[in-house]
């Protein structure tokens, strides 16, 4: 029985091989009026120049560094797929501290630094923490954009294959950049958090220390007269943070209005003592552009160079979201300093400009 099954399988495998050796298979059409010659798929592709060549390219430009592979899907159309990523580099910007709504660093009419409320608070806070608080915090911004791309190049001129028009899309993570405080700024940020904790207790008339939570302090009372002197000093200083402009509109949550339009936006460190900002755009980004290419090496058609210019539609103005949930591009206005310059830059680019150079080697 097993021998019979094996012979049947061998016979079935032999039938298509025999038919292939006998040349093209002829078959009746649906109306059985005429014979139609069957054309194999690969033969059809060869006759119409579909996937008959492959190019490997290295790209460099505004979208980063990457590579792609390309193959024709006709005499005037090319399909291109690849990956690009933005190399990591750091851009430093300063967040200036404010206290009580006033800049930490102040000057007189002659441009000389004056003894300010921040300086008083700094001396006061040093007695509690043993650390000096800087009047600014350095933020380090890093691009994180990386994308898969699928593009279609169309060569519209029959006698001139140098020009091409391109349409397609980029697909990648929604986060395109991030910024967070430098390591050197951690001491100042932790001190800011400690100070604001004491300031909050002063506003709410809460005890500076809960002695009942400390073992071995039974029967010990705290000098609340001294505490009130400290609280008066804290309330006169005001809250410590980073002034980032004013709210464009009311900001609400499930409990109602958190911030009213026109109020100053003061950034404070998060629960982990850090300040973070994330830049986000759409994951799916359509692309339209055009380009020009030609030989890279004289008399060598297998080496080419081309330039592409276009626009990546990343969904309008990107979001710049602070760790407390506030969106700098949509919720805040009148942002000054280096941070304001970066926010203005993101606001200016509703689409991402693409300018790339591509070096290509034809593999076959």
mmCIF file of C-alpha atoms in Angstrom:
data_model
loop_
_atom_site.group_PDB
_atom_site.id
_atom_site.type_symbol
_atom_site.label_atom_id
_atom_site.label_comp_id
_atom_site.label_asym_id
_atom_site.label_seq_id
_atom_site.Cartn_x
_atom_site.Cartn_y
_atom_site.Cartn_z
ATOM 1 C CA UNK A 1 0.000 0.000 0.000
ATOM 2 C CA UNK A 2 2.820 2.418 0.896
ATOM 3 C CA UNK A 3 4.577 1.626 -2.391
ATOM 4 C CA UNK A 4 1.411 2.441 -4.358
ATOM 5 C CA UNK A 5 1.014 5.822 -2.609
ATOM 6 C CA UNK A 6 4.635 6.742 -3.345
ATOM 7 C CA UNK A 7 4.240 5.817 -7.001
ATOM 8 C CA UNK A 8 1.110 8.012 -7.227
ATOM 9 C CA UNK A 9 2.947 10.993 -5.713
ATOM 10 C CA UNK A 10 5.875 10.574 -8.126
ATOM 11 C CA UNK A 11 3.452 10.409 -11.033
ATOM 12 C CA UNK A 12 1.750 13.658 -9.931
ATOM 13 C CA UNK A 13 5.099 15.450 -9.658
ATOM 14 C CA UNK A 14 6.165 14.202 -13.059
ATOM 15 C CA UNK A 15 3.096 15.570 -14.868
ATOM 16 C CA UNK A 16 3.924 19.330 -14.565
ATOM 17 C CA UNK A 17 7.565 18.601 -15.425
ATOM 18 C CA UNK A 18 6.505 16.806 -18.574
ATOM 19 C CA UNK A 19 4.121 19.604 -19.502
ATOM 20 C CA UNK A 20 6.888 22.159 -18.968
ATOM 21 C CA UNK A 21 9.253 20.261 -21.257
ATOM 22 C CA UNK A 22 6.621 20.189 -23.984
ATOM 23 C CA UNK A 23 6.502 23.991 -24.242
ATOM 24 C CA UNK A 24 3.701 26.493 -23.452
ATOM 25 C CA UNK A 25 0.435 25.013 -22.310
ATOM 26 C CA UNK A 26 -2.522 25.865 -24.514
ATOM 27 C CA UNK A 27 -5.956 26.198 -22.938
ATOM 28 C CA UNK A 28 -9.502 27.050 -24.049
ATOM 29 C CA UNK A 29 -11.000 30.388 -23.122
ATOM 30 C CA UNK A 30 -14.258 30.697 -21.209
ATOM 31 C CA UNK A 31 -16.378 30.441 -24.376
ATOM 32 C CA UNK A 32 -14.177 27.634 -25.725
ATOM 33 C CA UNK A 33 -14.009 29.367 -29.114
ATOM 34 C CA UNK A 34 -10.262 29.871 -29.443
ATOM 35 C CA UNK A 35 -7.053 28.692 -27.932
ATOM 36 C CA UNK A 36 -5.126 31.092 -25.680
ATOM 37 C CA UNK A 37 -1.401 30.745 -25.023
ATOM 38 C CA UNK A 38 -0.417 30.832 -21.336
ATOM 39 C CA UNK A 39 2.421 33.283 -20.513
ATOM 40 C CA UNK A 40 4.342 32.534 -17.271
ATOM 41 C CA UNK A 41 4.386 35.342 -14.679
ATOM 42 C CA UNK A 42 8.155 35.826 -14.802
ATOM 43 C CA UNK A 43 8.089 36.009 -18.578
ATOM 44 C CA UNK A 44 5.413 38.731 -18.358
ATOM 45 C CA UNK A 45 7.519 40.668 -15.822
ATOM 46 C CA UNK A 46 10.558 40.435 -18.067
ATOM 47 C CA UNK A 47 8.692 41.686 -21.120
ATOM 48 C CA UNK A 48 7.294 44.666 -19.148
ATOM 49 C CA UNK A 49 10.464 45.459 -17.145
ATOM 50 C CA UNK A 50 8.966 44.594 -13.754
ATOM 51 C CA UNK A 51 11.463 43.802 -10.955
ATOM 52 C CA UNK A 52 14.184 43.062 -13.516
ATOM 53 C CA UNK A 53 16.776 45.295 -11.848
ATOM 54 C CA UNK A 54 17.635 46.277 -8.294
ATOM 55 C CA UNK A 55 19.423 49.366 -7.006
ATOM 56 C CA UNK A 56 20.932 49.802 -3.554
ATOM 57 C CA UNK A 57 21.288 53.385 -2.316
ATOM 58 C CA UNK A 58 22.753 55.253 0.642
ATOM 59 C CA UNK A 59 20.884 58.448 1.543
ATOM 60 C CA UNK A 60 21.930 61.530 3.465
ATOM 61 C CA UNK A 61 19.894 64.650 4.173
ATOM 62 C CA UNK A 62 17.360 66.420 6.348
ATOM 63 C CA UNK A 63 15.616 63.154 7.284
ATOM 64 C CA UNK A 64 18.895 61.658 8.477
ATOM 65 C CA UNK A 65 21.080 58.829 7.241
ATOM 66 C CA UNK A 66 19.617 55.730 5.644
ATOM 67 C CA UNK A 67 19.443 53.275 2.820
ATOM 68 C CA UNK A 68 16.881 52.086 0.316
ATOM 69 C CA UNK A 69 16.414 49.481 -2.379
ATOM 70 C CA UNK A 70 14.629 50.233 -5.637
ATOM 71 C CA UNK A 71 13.322 48.234 -8.555
ATOM 72 C CA UNK A 72 11.323 49.172 -11.680
ATOM 73 C CA UNK A 73 7.672 48.218 -12.000
ATOM 74 C CA UNK A 74 7.493 49.397 -15.608
ATOM 75 C CA UNK A 75 9.446 51.511 -18.047
ATOM 76 C CA UNK A 76 8.544 54.774 -16.296
ATOM 77 C CA UNK A 77 7.848 53.788 -12.678
ATOM 78 C CA UNK A 78 10.153 52.689 -9.860
ATOM 79 C CA UNK A 79 9.265 51.319 -6.413
ATOM 80 C CA UNK A 80 11.569 52.331 -3.573
ATOM 81 C CA UNK A 81 11.627 51.158 0.069
ATOM 82 C CA UNK A 82 14.081 51.896 2.865
ATOM 83 C CA UNK A 83 14.844 53.170 6.338
ATOM 84 C CA UNK A 84 16.244 56.466 7.646
ATOM 85 C CA UNK A 85 17.260 57.647 11.095
ATOM 86 C CA UNK A 86 18.458 60.923 12.525
ATOM 87 C CA UNK A 87 21.921 60.647 14.160
ATOM 88 C CA UNK A 88 21.836 61.608 17.812
ATOM 89 C CA UNK A 89 23.362 64.979 18.630
ATOM 90 C CA UNK A 90 22.784 67.290 21.552
ATOM 91 C CA UNK A 91 21.547 70.888 21.502
ATOM 92 C CA UNK A 92 21.708 72.714 24.838
ATOM 93 C CA UNK A 93 19.174 75.349 25.873
ATOM 94 C CA UNK A 94 18.638 77.242 29.122
ATOM 95 C CA UNK A 95 15.536 77.324 31.292
ATOM 96 C CA UNK A 96 15.768 80.456 33.472
ATOM 97 C CA UNK A 97 14.425 80.251 37.017
ATOM 98 C CA UNK A 98 11.852 82.670 38.389
ATOM 99 C CA UNK A 99 10.696 83.201 41.935
ATOM 100 C CA UNK A 100 7.458 84.904 42.832
ATOM 101 C CA UNK A 101 6.953 85.658 39.147
ATOM 102 C CA UNK A 102 10.225 87.624 38.949
ATOM 103 C CA UNK A 103 13.398 86.623 37.069
ATOM 104 C CA UNK A 104 16.049 85.064 39.271
ATOM 105 C CA UNK A 105 18.743 87.207 37.687
ATOM 106 C CA UNK A 106 18.040 90.959 37.803
ATOM 107 C CA UNK A 107 20.015 94.046 36.759
ATOM 108 C CA UNK A 108 19.936 97.768 37.459
ATOM 109 C CA UNK A 109 19.773 100.565 34.906
ATOM 110 C CA UNK A 110 23.551 100.332 34.415
ATOM 111 C CA UNK A 111 23.409 96.643 33.560
ATOM 112 C CA UNK A 112 24.964 95.531 36.844
ATOM 113 C CA UNK A 113 23.654 92.468 38.673
ATOM 114 C CA UNK A 114 21.599 93.387 41.748
ATOM 115 C CA UNK A 115 20.870 91.462 44.931
ATOM 116 C CA UNK A 116 17.489 89.901 44.147
ATOM 117 C CA UNK A 117 14.795 87.872 45.862
ATOM 118 C CA UNK A 118 16.347 84.771 44.301
ATOM 119 C CA UNK A 119 19.663 85.547 45.992
ATOM 120 C CA UNK A 120 17.898 85.836 49.350
ATOM 121 C CA UNK A 121 16.082 82.541 48.773
ATOM 122 C CA UNK A 122 19.327 80.906 47.669
ATOM 123 C CA UNK A 123 21.026 81.776 50.953
ATOM 124 C CA UNK A 124 17.955 80.653 52.891
ATOM 125 C CA UNK A 125 17.734 77.329 51.059
ATOM 126 C CA UNK A 126 21.437 76.638 51.509
ATOM 127 C CA UNK A 127 20.838 76.463 55.269
ATOM 128 C CA UNK A 128 18.421 73.536 54.711
ATOM 129 C CA UNK A 129 20.042 71.615 51.892
ATOM 130 C CA UNK A 130 23.718 72.539 51.899
ATOM 131 C CA UNK A 131 23.547 73.036 48.126
ATOM 132 C CA UNK A 132 23.640 76.125 45.941
ATOM 133 C CA UNK A 133 20.782 76.613 43.483
ATOM 134 C CA UNK A 134 21.705 77.912 40.039
ATOM 135 C CA UNK A 135 19.557 80.639 38.462
ATOM 136 C CA UNK A 136 19.026 78.495 35.363
ATOM 137 C CA UNK A 137 18.863 74.857 34.326
ATOM 138 C CA UNK A 138 20.436 73.455 31.169
ATOM 139 C CA UNK A 139 18.180 71.329 28.986
ATOM 140 C CA UNK A 140 19.679 68.938 26.442
ATOM 141 C CA UNK A 141 17.632 68.345 23.280
ATOM 142 C CA UNK A 142 18.160 65.276 21.083
ATOM 143 C CA UNK A 143 16.419 64.310 17.811
ATOM 144 C CA UNK A 144 15.002 60.779 17.788
ATOM 145 C CA UNK A 145 13.270 60.686 14.387
ATOM 146 C CA UNK A 146 13.501 57.431 12.432
ATOM 147 C CA UNK A 147 11.223 56.147 9.692
ATOM 148 C CA UNK A 148 10.510 53.331 7.270
ATOM 149 C CA UNK A 149 9.681 54.732 3.834
ATOM 150 C CA UNK A 150 7.811 53.416 0.810
ATOM 151 C CA UNK A 151 8.013 55.652 -2.266
ATOM 152 C CA UNK A 152 7.060 55.515 -5.929
ATOM 153 C CA UNK A 153 9.208 57.388 -8.460
ATOM 154 C CA UNK A 154 7.620 58.339 -11.777
ATOM 155 C CA UNK A 155 9.813 59.305 -14.763
ATOM 156 C CA UNK A 156 7.406 61.320 -16.933
ATOM 157 C CA UNK A 157 9.730 62.184 -19.828
ATOM 158 C CA UNK A 158 10.314 59.422 -22.362
ATOM 159 C CA UNK A 159 13.552 60.904 -23.687
ATOM 160 C CA UNK A 160 14.844 62.249 -20.361
ATOM 161 C CA UNK A 161 15.043 59.832 -17.428
ATOM 162 C CA UNK A 162 16.934 62.280 -15.214
ATOM 163 C CA UNK A 163 13.833 63.903 -13.716
ATOM 164 C CA UNK A 164 11.399 62.068 -11.494
ATOM 165 C CA UNK A 165 8.371 62.870 -9.341
ATOM 166 C CA UNK A 166 7.840 60.977 -6.092
ATOM 167 C CA UNK A 167 4.865 60.111 -3.899
ATOM 168 C CA UNK A 168 4.626 57.782 -0.927
ATOM 169 C CA UNK A 169 4.838 57.801 2.840
ATOM 170 C CA UNK A 170 7.142 57.653 5.869
ATOM 171 C CA UNK A 171 6.162 55.579 8.900
ATOM 172 C CA UNK A 172 7.821 55.736 12.309
ATOM 173 C CA UNK A 173 7.418 56.471 16.042
ATOM 174 C CA UNK A 174 5.363 59.511 17.009
ATOM 175 C CA UNK A 175 8.203 60.916 19.124
ATOM 176 C CA UNK A 176 10.610 62.838 16.899
ATOM 177 C CA UNK A 177 12.752 64.562 19.564
ATOM 178 C CA UNK A 178 13.167 64.870 23.312
ATOM 179 C CA UNK A 179 14.741 67.251 25.804
ATOM 180 C CA UNK A 180 15.565 66.746 29.446
ATOM 181 C CA UNK A 181 17.673 68.472 32.048
ATOM 182 C CA UNK A 182 21.388 67.843 32.141
ATOM 183 C CA UNK A 183 22.985 65.764 34.893
ATOM 184 C CA UNK A 184 24.670 68.871 36.294
ATOM 185 C CA UNK A 185 21.248 70.471 36.827
ATOM 186 C CA UNK A 186 19.961 67.713 39.114
ATOM 187 C CA UNK A 187 21.167 69.380 42.335
ATOM 188 C CA UNK A 188 19.363 72.624 41.496
ATOM 189 C CA UNK A 189 16.176 70.792 40.465
ATOM 190 C CA UNK A 190 16.058 68.743 43.668
ATOM 191 C CA UNK A 191 16.582 71.910 45.672
ATOM 192 C CA UNK A 192 13.737 73.573 43.776
ATOM 193 C CA UNK A 193 11.482 70.634 44.650
ATOM 194 C CA UNK A 194 12.427 70.845 48.344
ATOM 195 C CA UNK A 195 11.852 74.584 48.449
ATOM 196 C CA UNK A 196 8.414 74.381 46.775
ATOM 197 C CA UNK A 197 7.398 71.653 49.217
ATOM 198 C CA UNK A 198 8.154 74.004 52.108
ATOM 199 C CA UNK A 199 6.460 76.899 50.293
ATOM 200 C CA UNK A 200 3.300 74.812 49.811
ATOM 201 C CA UNK A 201 3.212 74.046 53.535
ATOM 202 C CA UNK A 202 3.655 77.727 54.327
ATOM 203 C CA UNK A 203 0.669 78.644 52.121
ATOM 204 C CA UNK A 204 -1.540 75.978 53.739
ATOM 205 C CA UNK A 205 -0.256 76.578 57.306
ATOM 206 C CA UNK A 206 0.742 72.928 57.595
ATOM 207 C CA UNK A 207 3.434 71.821 60.049
ATOM 208 C CA UNK A 208 6.920 72.011 58.599
ATOM 209 C CA UNK A 209 7.705 68.660 60.239
ATOM 210 C CA UNK A 210 5.330 65.939 61.417
ATOM 211 C CA UNK A 211 7.138 64.900 64.575
ATOM 212 C CA UNK A 212 4.652 62.065 65.188
ATOM 213 C CA UNK A 213 6.007 60.294 62.114
ATOM 214 C CA UNK A 214 9.519 60.264 63.574
ATOM 215 C CA UNK A 215 10.174 57.584 66.192
ATOM 216 C CA UNK A 216 11.761 58.717 69.446
ATOM 217 C CA UNK A 217 10.176 62.195 69.346
ATOM 218 C CA UNK A 218 7.336 61.472 71.749
ATOM 219 C CA UNK A 219 6.750 64.385 74.101
ATOM 220 C CA UNK A 220 8.828 66.759 71.976
ATOM 221 C CA UNK A 221 7.022 69.848 70.738
ATOM 222 C CA UNK A 222 8.032 71.982 67.776
ATOM 223 C CA UNK A 223 8.651 75.697 68.180
ATOM 224 C CA UNK A 224 5.754 76.949 66.023
ATOM 225 C CA UNK A 225 6.770 80.557 66.586
ATOM 226 C CA UNK A 226 10.021 79.849 64.772
ATOM 227 C CA UNK A 227 8.054 77.986 62.094
ATOM 228 C CA UNK A 228 5.834 81.025 61.498
ATOM 229 C CA UNK A 229 8.899 83.247 61.035
ATOM 230 C CA UNK A 230 10.175 80.794 58.414
ATOM 231 C CA UNK A 231 6.766 80.662 56.753
ATOM 232 C CA UNK A 232 6.537 84.443 56.502
ATOM 233 C CA UNK A 233 9.921 84.470 54.787
ATOM 234 C CA UNK A 234 8.853 81.736 52.344
ATOM 235 C CA UNK A 235 5.583 83.467 51.508
ATOM 236 C CA UNK A 236 7.463 86.700 50.823
ATOM 237 C CA UNK A 237 9.784 84.916 48.403
ATOM 238 C CA UNK A 238 7.092 83.221 46.327
ATOM 239 C CA UNK A 239 7.092 80.016 44.342
ATOM 240 C CA UNK A 240 10.178 78.829 42.493
ATOM 241 C CA UNK A 241 10.076 77.525 38.931
ATOM 242 C CA UNK A 242 10.705 78.245 35.244
ATOM 243 C CA UNK A 243 8.615 80.955 33.592
ATOM 244 C CA UNK A 244 7.497 79.674 30.178
ATOM 245 C CA UNK A 245 5.062 82.344 28.984
ATOM 246 C CA UNK A 246 1.296 82.585 29.424
ATOM 247 C CA UNK A 247 -1.600 80.244 28.792
ATOM 248 C CA UNK A 248 -3.417 80.856 25.495
ATOM 249 C CA UNK A 249 -6.686 79.446 26.815
ATOM 250 C CA UNK A 250 -8.193 77.777 29.850
ATOM 251 C CA UNK A 251 -6.652 74.400 30.589
ATOM 252 C CA UNK A 252 -9.145 71.973 32.094
ATOM 253 C CA UNK A 253 -9.134 68.459 33.494
ATOM 254 C CA UNK A 254 -11.791 66.250 35.084
ATOM 255 C CA UNK A 255 -11.904 68.534 38.132
ATOM 256 C CA UNK A 256 -12.464 71.735 36.167
ATOM 257 C CA UNK A 257 -10.183 74.601 35.147
ATOM 258 C CA UNK A 258 -6.550 73.988 36.086
ATOM 259 C CA UNK A 259 -5.143 77.178 34.536
ATOM 260 C CA UNK A 260 -6.918 80.268 33.246
ATOM 261 C CA UNK A 261 -6.107 82.045 29.989
ATOM 262 C CA UNK A 262 -3.459 84.728 30.509
ATOM 263 C CA UNK A 263 -2.001 83.154 33.671
ATOM 264 C CA UNK A 264 1.778 82.643 33.694
ATOM 265 C CA UNK A 265 2.901 79.091 33.050
ATOM 266 C CA UNK A 266 5.531 78.070 35.600
ATOM 267 C CA UNK A 267 7.255 74.730 35.053
ATOM 268 C CA UNK A 268 8.360 72.784 38.120
ATOM 269 C CA UNK A 269 10.326 69.529 38.326
ATOM 270 C CA UNK A 270 8.308 66.315 38.225
ATOM 271 C CA UNK A 271 8.064 63.807 41.040
ATOM 272 C CA UNK A 272 11.369 62.317 39.912
ATOM 273 C CA UNK A 273 13.073 65.712 40.086
ATOM 274 C CA UNK A 274 13.398 65.942 36.297
ATOM 275 C CA UNK A 275 12.179 68.363 33.630
ATOM 276 C CA UNK A 276 11.294 66.712 30.322
ATOM 277 C CA UNK A 277 9.828 67.783 26.983
ATOM 278 C CA UNK A 278 8.831 65.436 24.142
ATOM 279 C CA UNK A 279 8.238 66.475 20.529
ATOM 280 C CA UNK A 280 5.579 64.400 18.753
ATOM 281 C CA UNK A 281 4.146 64.221 15.226
ATOM 282 C CA UNK A 282 1.977 61.748 13.300
ATOM 283 C CA UNK A 283 3.334 58.234 12.878
ATOM 284 C CA UNK A 284 2.091 58.080 9.262
ATOM 285 C CA UNK A 285 3.545 60.899 7.178
ATOM 286 C CA UNK A 286 2.656 61.227 3.456
ATOM 287 C CA UNK A 287 5.366 62.519 1.131
ATOM 288 C CA UNK A 288 5.398 64.434 -2.161
ATOM 289 C CA UNK A 289 8.478 65.596 -4.013
ATOM 290 C CA UNK A 290 10.623 65.569 -7.115
ATOM 291 C CA UNK A 291 14.235 64.875 -7.963
ATOM 292 C CA UNK A 292 17.010 64.805 -10.512
ATOM 293 C CA UNK A 293 19.659 62.144 -11.050
ATOM 294 C CA UNK A 294 22.450 61.045 -13.325
ATOM 295 C CA UNK A 295 25.727 59.160 -13.542
ATOM 296 C CA UNK A 296 28.109 59.371 -10.612
ATOM 297 C CA UNK A 297 31.032 57.999 -12.637
ATOM 298 C CA UNK A 298 31.579 58.887 -16.270
ATOM 299 C CA UNK A 299 30.626 56.092 -18.707
ATOM 300 C CA UNK A 300 29.305 53.953 -15.819
ATOM 301 C CA UNK A 301 25.545 53.427 -15.719
ATOM 302 C CA UNK A 302 25.733 51.258 -12.603
ATOM 303 C CA UNK A 303 26.802 54.157 -10.352
ATOM 304 C CA UNK A 304 24.379 57.085 -9.988
ATOM 305 C CA UNK A 305 23.743 60.113 -7.821
ATOM 306 C CA UNK A 306 20.407 61.876 -7.399
ATOM 307 C CA UNK A 307 18.880 64.699 -5.379
ATOM 308 C CA UNK A 308 15.389 64.771 -3.894
ATOM 309 C CA UNK A 309 13.410 67.771 -2.706
ATOM 310 C CA UNK A 310 9.976 67.473 -1.157
ATOM 311 C CA UNK A 311 7.744 67.730 1.885
ATOM 312 C CA UNK A 312 6.849 65.226 4.590
ATOM 313 C CA UNK A 313 3.354 65.969 5.903
ATOM 314 C CA UNK A 314 3.694 65.182 9.587
ATOM 315 C CA UNK A 315 0.273 66.433 10.698
ATOM 316 C CA UNK A 316 0.644 70.192 11.144
ATOM 317 C CA UNK A 317 2.483 71.772 14.064
ATOM 318 C CA UNK A 318 4.189 69.097 16.186
ATOM 319 C CA UNK A 319 3.290 68.808 19.863
ATOM 320 C CA UNK A 320 5.876 69.820 22.483
ATOM 321 C CA UNK A 321 4.593 68.143 25.625
ATOM 322 C CA UNK A 322 6.115 68.926 29.026
ATOM 323 C CA UNK A 323 6.188 66.255 31.739
ATOM 324 C CA UNK A 324 3.186 67.935 33.427
ATOM 325 C CA UNK A 325 1.071 67.460 30.279
ATOM 326 C CA UNK A 326 1.126 71.061 28.986
ATOM 327 C CA UNK A 327 1.614 71.407 25.210
ATOM 328 C CA UNK A 328 3.984 74.312 24.499
ATOM 329 C CA UNK A 329 2.900 74.732 20.866
ATOM 330 C CA UNK A 330 -0.845 74.716 21.557
ATOM 331 C CA UNK A 331 -1.367 75.827 25.165
ATOM 332 C CA UNK A 332 1.306 78.498 25.777
ATOM 333 C CA UNK A 333 2.298 81.788 24.124
ATOM 334 C CA UNK A 334 4.940 84.520 24.601
ATOM 335 C CA UNK A 335 7.713 82.034 25.388
ATOM 336 C CA UNK A 336 11.027 83.858 25.632
ATOM 337 C CA UNK A 337 14.675 82.873 25.446
ATOM 338 C CA UNK A 338 16.186 79.838 23.761
ATOM 339 C CA UNK A 339 13.149 77.724 24.536
ATOM 340 C CA UNK A 340 10.943 80.248 22.758
ATOM 341 C CA UNK A 341 13.204 80.117 19.705
ATOM 342 C CA UNK A 342 12.808 76.340 19.478
ATOM 343 C CA UNK A 343 9.036 76.538 19.945
ATOM 344 C CA UNK A 344 8.822 79.195 17.200
ATOM 345 C CA UNK A 345 10.836 76.899 14.929
ATOM 346 C CA UNK A 346 8.401 74.018 15.428
ATOM 347 C CA UNK A 347 5.449 76.357 14.925
ATOM 348 C CA UNK A 348 6.906 77.545 11.610
ATOM 349 C CA UNK A 349 7.171 74.091 10.040
ATOM 350 C CA UNK A 350 3.689 72.715 9.408
ATOM 351 C CA UNK A 351 5.389 70.165 7.120
ATOM 352 C CA UNK A 352 8.900 68.780 7.357
ATOM 353 C CA UNK A 353 11.166 69.869 4.468
ATOM 354 C CA UNK A 354 13.021 66.973 2.835
ATOM 355 C CA UNK A 355 16.308 67.555 1.002
ATOM 356 C CA UNK A 356 18.303 64.377 0.380
ATOM 357 C CA UNK A 357 21.183 63.176 -1.759
ATOM 358 C CA UNK A 358 21.212 59.526 -2.827
ATOM 359 C CA UNK A 359 24.231 57.503 -3.976
ATOM 360 C CA UNK A 360 23.149 54.417 -5.904
ATOM 361 C CA UNK A 361 24.766 51.192 -7.116
ATOM 362 C CA UNK A 362 22.890 48.917 -9.535
ATOM 363 C CA UNK A 363 23.214 45.349 -8.242
ATOM 364 C CA UNK A 364 21.724 43.618 -11.310
#
